[in-house]
CSV table of C-alpha atoms in Angstrom, one decimal:
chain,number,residue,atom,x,y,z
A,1,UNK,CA,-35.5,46.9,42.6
A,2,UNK,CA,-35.4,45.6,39.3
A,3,UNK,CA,-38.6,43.7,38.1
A,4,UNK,CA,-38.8,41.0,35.0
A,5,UNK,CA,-37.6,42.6,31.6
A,6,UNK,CA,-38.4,41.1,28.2
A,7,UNK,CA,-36.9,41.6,25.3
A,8,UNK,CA,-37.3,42.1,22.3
A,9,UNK,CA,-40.3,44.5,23.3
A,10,UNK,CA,-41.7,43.9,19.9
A,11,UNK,CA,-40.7,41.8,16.7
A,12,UNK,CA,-41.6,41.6,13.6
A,13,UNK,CA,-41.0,38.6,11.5
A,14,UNK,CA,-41.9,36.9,8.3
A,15,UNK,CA,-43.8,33.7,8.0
A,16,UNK,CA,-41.6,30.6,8.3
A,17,UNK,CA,-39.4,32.3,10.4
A,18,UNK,CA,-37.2,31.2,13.9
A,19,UNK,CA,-37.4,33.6,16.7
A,20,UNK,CA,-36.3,33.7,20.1
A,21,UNK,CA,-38.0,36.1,23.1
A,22,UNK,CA,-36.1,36.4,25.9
A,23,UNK,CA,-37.3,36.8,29.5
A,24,UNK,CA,-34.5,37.8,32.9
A,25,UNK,CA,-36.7,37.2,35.9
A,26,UNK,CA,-36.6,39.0,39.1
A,27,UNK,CA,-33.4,38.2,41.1
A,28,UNK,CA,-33.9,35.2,43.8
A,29,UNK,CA,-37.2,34.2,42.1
A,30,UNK,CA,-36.6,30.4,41.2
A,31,UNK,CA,-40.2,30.0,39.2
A,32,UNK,CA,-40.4,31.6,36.1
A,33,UNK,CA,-43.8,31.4,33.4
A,34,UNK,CA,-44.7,32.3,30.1
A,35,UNK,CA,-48.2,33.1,28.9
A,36,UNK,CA,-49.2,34.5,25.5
A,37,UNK,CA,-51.9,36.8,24.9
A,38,UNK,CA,-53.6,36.3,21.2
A,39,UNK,CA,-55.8,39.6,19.9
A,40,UNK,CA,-59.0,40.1,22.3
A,41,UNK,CA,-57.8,36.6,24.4
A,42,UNK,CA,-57.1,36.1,28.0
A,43,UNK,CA,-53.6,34.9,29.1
A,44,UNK,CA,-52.7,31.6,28.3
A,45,UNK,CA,-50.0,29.4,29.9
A,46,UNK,CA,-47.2,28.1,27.9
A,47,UNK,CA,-44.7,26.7,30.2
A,48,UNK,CA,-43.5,27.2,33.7
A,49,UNK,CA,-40.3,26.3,35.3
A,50,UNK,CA,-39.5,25.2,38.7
A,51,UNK,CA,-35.8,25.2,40.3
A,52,UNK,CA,-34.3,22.3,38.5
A,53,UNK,CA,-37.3,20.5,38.2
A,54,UNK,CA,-38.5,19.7,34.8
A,55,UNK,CA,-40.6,22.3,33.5
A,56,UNK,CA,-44.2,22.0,33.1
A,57,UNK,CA,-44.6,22.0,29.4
A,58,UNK,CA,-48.3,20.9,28.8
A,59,UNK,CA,-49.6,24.6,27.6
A,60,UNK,CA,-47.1,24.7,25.0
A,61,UNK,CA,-49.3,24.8,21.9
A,62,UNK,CA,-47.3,23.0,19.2
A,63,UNK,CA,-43.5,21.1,19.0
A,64,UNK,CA,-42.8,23.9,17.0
A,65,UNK,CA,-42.4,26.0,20.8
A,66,UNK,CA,-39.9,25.1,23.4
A,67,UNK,CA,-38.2,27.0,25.9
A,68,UNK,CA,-35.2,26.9,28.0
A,69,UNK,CA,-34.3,28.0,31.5
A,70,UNK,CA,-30.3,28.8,31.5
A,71,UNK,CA,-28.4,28.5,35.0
A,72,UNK,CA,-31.8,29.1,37.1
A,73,UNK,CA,-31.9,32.2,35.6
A,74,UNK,CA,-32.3,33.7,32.3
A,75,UNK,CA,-34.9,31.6,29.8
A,76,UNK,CA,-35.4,32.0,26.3
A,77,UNK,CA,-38.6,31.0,24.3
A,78,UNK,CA,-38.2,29.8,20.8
A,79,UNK,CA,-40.6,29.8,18.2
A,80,UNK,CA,-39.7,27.6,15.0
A,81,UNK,CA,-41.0,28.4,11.7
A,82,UNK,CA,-43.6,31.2,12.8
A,83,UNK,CA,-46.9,31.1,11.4
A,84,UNK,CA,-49.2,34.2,11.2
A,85,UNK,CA,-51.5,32.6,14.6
A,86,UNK,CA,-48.2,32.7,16.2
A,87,UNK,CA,-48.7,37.0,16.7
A,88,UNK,CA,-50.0,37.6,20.1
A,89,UNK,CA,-48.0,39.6,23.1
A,90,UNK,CA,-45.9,36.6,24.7
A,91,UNK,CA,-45.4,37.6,28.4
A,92,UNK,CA,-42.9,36.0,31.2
A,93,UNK,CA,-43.6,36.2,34.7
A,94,UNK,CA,-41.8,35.2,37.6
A,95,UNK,CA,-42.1,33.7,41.4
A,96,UNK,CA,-40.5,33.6,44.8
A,97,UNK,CA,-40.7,29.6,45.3
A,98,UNK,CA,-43.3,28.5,42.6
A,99,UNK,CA,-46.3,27.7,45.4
A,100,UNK,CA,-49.8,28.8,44.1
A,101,UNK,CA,-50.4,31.3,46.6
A,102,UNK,CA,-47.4,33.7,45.4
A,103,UNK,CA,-47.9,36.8,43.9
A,104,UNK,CA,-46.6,36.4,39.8
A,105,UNK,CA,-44.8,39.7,38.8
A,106,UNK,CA,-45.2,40.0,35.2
A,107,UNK,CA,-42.6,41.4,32.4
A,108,UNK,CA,-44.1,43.9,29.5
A,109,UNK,CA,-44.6,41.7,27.4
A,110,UNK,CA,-43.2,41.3,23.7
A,111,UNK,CA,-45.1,41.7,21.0
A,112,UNK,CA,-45.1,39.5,18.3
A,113,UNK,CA,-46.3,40.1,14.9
A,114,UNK,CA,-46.1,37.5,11.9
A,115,UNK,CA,-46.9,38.9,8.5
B,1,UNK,CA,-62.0,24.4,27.6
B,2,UNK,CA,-62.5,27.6,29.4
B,3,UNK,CA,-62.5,27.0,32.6
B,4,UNK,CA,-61.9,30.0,33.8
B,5,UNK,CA,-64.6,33.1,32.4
B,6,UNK,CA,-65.3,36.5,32.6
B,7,UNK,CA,-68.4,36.6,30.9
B,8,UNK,CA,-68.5,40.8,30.5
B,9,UNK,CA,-65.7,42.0,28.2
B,10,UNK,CA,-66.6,45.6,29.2
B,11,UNK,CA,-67.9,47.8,32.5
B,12,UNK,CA,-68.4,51.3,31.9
B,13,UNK,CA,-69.4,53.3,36.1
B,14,UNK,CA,-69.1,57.0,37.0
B,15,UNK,CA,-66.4,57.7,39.3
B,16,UNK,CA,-67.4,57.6,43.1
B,17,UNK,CA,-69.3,54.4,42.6
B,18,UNK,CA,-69.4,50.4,43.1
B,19,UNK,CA,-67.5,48.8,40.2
B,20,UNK,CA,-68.3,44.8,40.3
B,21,UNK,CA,-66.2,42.3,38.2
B,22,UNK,CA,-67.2,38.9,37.9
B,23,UNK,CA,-65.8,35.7,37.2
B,24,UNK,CA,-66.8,32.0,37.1
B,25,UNK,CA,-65.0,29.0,37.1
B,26,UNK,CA,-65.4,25.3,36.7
B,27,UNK,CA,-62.8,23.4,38.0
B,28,UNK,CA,-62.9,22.1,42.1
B,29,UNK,CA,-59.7,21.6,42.4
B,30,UNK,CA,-59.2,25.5,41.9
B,31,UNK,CA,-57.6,26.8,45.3
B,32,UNK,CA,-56.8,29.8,45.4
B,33,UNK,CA,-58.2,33.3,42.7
B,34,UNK,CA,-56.0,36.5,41.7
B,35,UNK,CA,-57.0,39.3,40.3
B,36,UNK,CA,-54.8,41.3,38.1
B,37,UNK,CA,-55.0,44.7,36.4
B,38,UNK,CA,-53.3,45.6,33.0
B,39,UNK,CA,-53.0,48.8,31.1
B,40,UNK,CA,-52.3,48.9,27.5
B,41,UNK,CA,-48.7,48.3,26.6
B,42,UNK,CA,-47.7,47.0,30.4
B,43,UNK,CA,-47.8,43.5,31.8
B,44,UNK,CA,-50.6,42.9,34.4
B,45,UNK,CA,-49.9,43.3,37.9
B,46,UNK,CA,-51.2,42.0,41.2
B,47,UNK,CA,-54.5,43.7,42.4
B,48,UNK,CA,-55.5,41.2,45.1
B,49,UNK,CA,-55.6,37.1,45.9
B,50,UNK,CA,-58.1,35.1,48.4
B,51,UNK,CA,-57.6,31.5,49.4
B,52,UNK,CA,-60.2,29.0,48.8
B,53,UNK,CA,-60.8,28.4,52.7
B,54,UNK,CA,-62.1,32.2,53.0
B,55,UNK,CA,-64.6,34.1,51.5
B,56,UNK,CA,-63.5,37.5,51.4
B,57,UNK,CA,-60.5,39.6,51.4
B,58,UNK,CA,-60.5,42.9,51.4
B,59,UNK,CA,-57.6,45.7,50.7
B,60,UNK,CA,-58.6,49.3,50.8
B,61,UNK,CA,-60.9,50.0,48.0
B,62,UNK,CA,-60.7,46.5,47.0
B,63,UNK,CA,-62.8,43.6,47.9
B,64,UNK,CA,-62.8,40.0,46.6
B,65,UNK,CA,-65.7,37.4,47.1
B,66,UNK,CA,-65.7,33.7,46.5
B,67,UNK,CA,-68.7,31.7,46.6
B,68,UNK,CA,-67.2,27.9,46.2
B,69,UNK,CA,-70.1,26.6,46.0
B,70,UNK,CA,-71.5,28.5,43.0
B,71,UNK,CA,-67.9,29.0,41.5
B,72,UNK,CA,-68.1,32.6,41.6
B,73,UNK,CA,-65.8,35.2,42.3
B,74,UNK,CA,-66.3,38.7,41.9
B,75,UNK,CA,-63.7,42.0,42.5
B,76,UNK,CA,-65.8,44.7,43.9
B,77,UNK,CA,-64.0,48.8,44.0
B,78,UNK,CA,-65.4,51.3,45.9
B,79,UNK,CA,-65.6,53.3,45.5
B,80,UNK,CA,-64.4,53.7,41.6
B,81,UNK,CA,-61.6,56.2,40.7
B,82,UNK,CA,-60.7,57.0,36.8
B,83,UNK,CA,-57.3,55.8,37.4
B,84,UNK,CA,-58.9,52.5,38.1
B,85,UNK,CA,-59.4,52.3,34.5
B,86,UNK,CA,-58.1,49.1,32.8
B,87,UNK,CA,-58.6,45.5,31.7
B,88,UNK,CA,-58.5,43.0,35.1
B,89,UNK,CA,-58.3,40.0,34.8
B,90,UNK,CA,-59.2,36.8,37.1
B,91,UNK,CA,-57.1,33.8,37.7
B,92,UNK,CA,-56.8,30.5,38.6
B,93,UNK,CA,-54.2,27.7,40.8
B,94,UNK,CA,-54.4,25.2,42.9
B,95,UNK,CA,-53.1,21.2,42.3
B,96,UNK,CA,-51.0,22.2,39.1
B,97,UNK,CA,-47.9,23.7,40.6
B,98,UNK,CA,-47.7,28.0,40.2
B,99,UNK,CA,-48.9,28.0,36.8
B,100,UNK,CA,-52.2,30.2,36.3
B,101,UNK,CA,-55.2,29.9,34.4
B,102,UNK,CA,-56.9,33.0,33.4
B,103,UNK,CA,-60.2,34.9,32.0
B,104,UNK,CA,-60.6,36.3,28.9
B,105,UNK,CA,-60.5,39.7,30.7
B,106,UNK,CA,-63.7,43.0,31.3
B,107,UNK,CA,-62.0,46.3,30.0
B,108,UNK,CA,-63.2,49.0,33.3
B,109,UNK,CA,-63.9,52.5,32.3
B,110,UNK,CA,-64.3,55.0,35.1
B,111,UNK,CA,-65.4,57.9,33.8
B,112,UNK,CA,-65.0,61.0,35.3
């Protein structure tokens, strides 16, 4: 079956710019993460949505993130006025139900790059 | 705040033998540890999980231990197989909802 796809798989932008990552989760799964991985970094969570609960948004590193969960479904991360820190590989993952105990299958990844 | 840490960015072990990845964490409310793998260009996947109310799980060549008490965890493979080569990675739940907290990561080369 089809796991989570990203996409873009990588993007290049300039400094100051908007851009939006997108992430289609694994059919049926209602919880749906993104982490970000910086150069030499571990994972770090950004946000993590639940069903139609509102989403956890406390790793989000600045206003200048948000993200958005369409129809259960689909989400779309948005980065406003990209600085160079911004450039790391921004990864979606997704869940059965959301509980702690399930598995996270993980997308590629995109990779972001900032000049 | 790291409160999850892999203190050993790197492991280098000769194929057939005991690869031991370690990981420490701080926070008690922690219930239940993953370990992931990743390979360069792909997003991790599942390796293998224990609960916080055991102290070891074990899937074929893979073993996890948790010590709660001294806020260890370590992923032990055995035995070692070049193909197991690749960062893993540790991680975190429990109390916060699904969200996970990771290490920074120890790159494993199996060499032949």
């Amino acid at each position: 079956g089809a796991g989570v796809s990203q996409s873009p798989s990588n993007k290049v932008t300039e400094k100051g710019k908007d851009v939006e990552l997108r992430c289609d989760p694994i059919s049926g799964h209602t919880a749906l993460y993104w982490y970000r991985q910086s150069l030499g970094q571990g994972l770090e969570f950004l946000i993590y949505f639940q069903g139609n609960s509102a989403p956890d948004k406390s790793g989000l590193p600045s206003d200048r993130f948000s993200a958005e969960r369409t129809g259960g479904s689909v989400s779309t991360l948005t980065i406003q006025r990209t600085q160079q820190e911004d450039s790391a590989v921004y990864l979606c993952a997704s869940s059965l139900s959301g509980f702690d105990w399930e598995t996270q299958y993980f997308g590629p990844g995109t990779r972001l790059l900032v000049l | 705040d790291q409160q999850v840490k892999q203190n050993s960015p790197s492991l280098s072990v000769q194929e057939g033998r005991i690869s031991i990845l370690n990981c420490d964490y701080t926070n008690s409310m922690f219930d239940y540890f993953l370990w992931y793998k990743k390979y360069p260009a792909e997003g991790p996947t599942f390796l293998i999980s224990i609960s916080s109310i055991k102290d070891k799980n074990e899937d074929g060549r893979f073993t996890v231990f948790l010590n709660k008490s001294a806020k260890h965890l370590s992923l032990h493979i055995v035995p070692s197989q070049p193909g197991d080569s690749a960062v893993y990675f540790c991680a975190a739940s429990g109390g916060q909802g699904g969200k996970l907290i990771f290490g920074q990561g120890t790159e494993l080369s199996v060499k032949p």
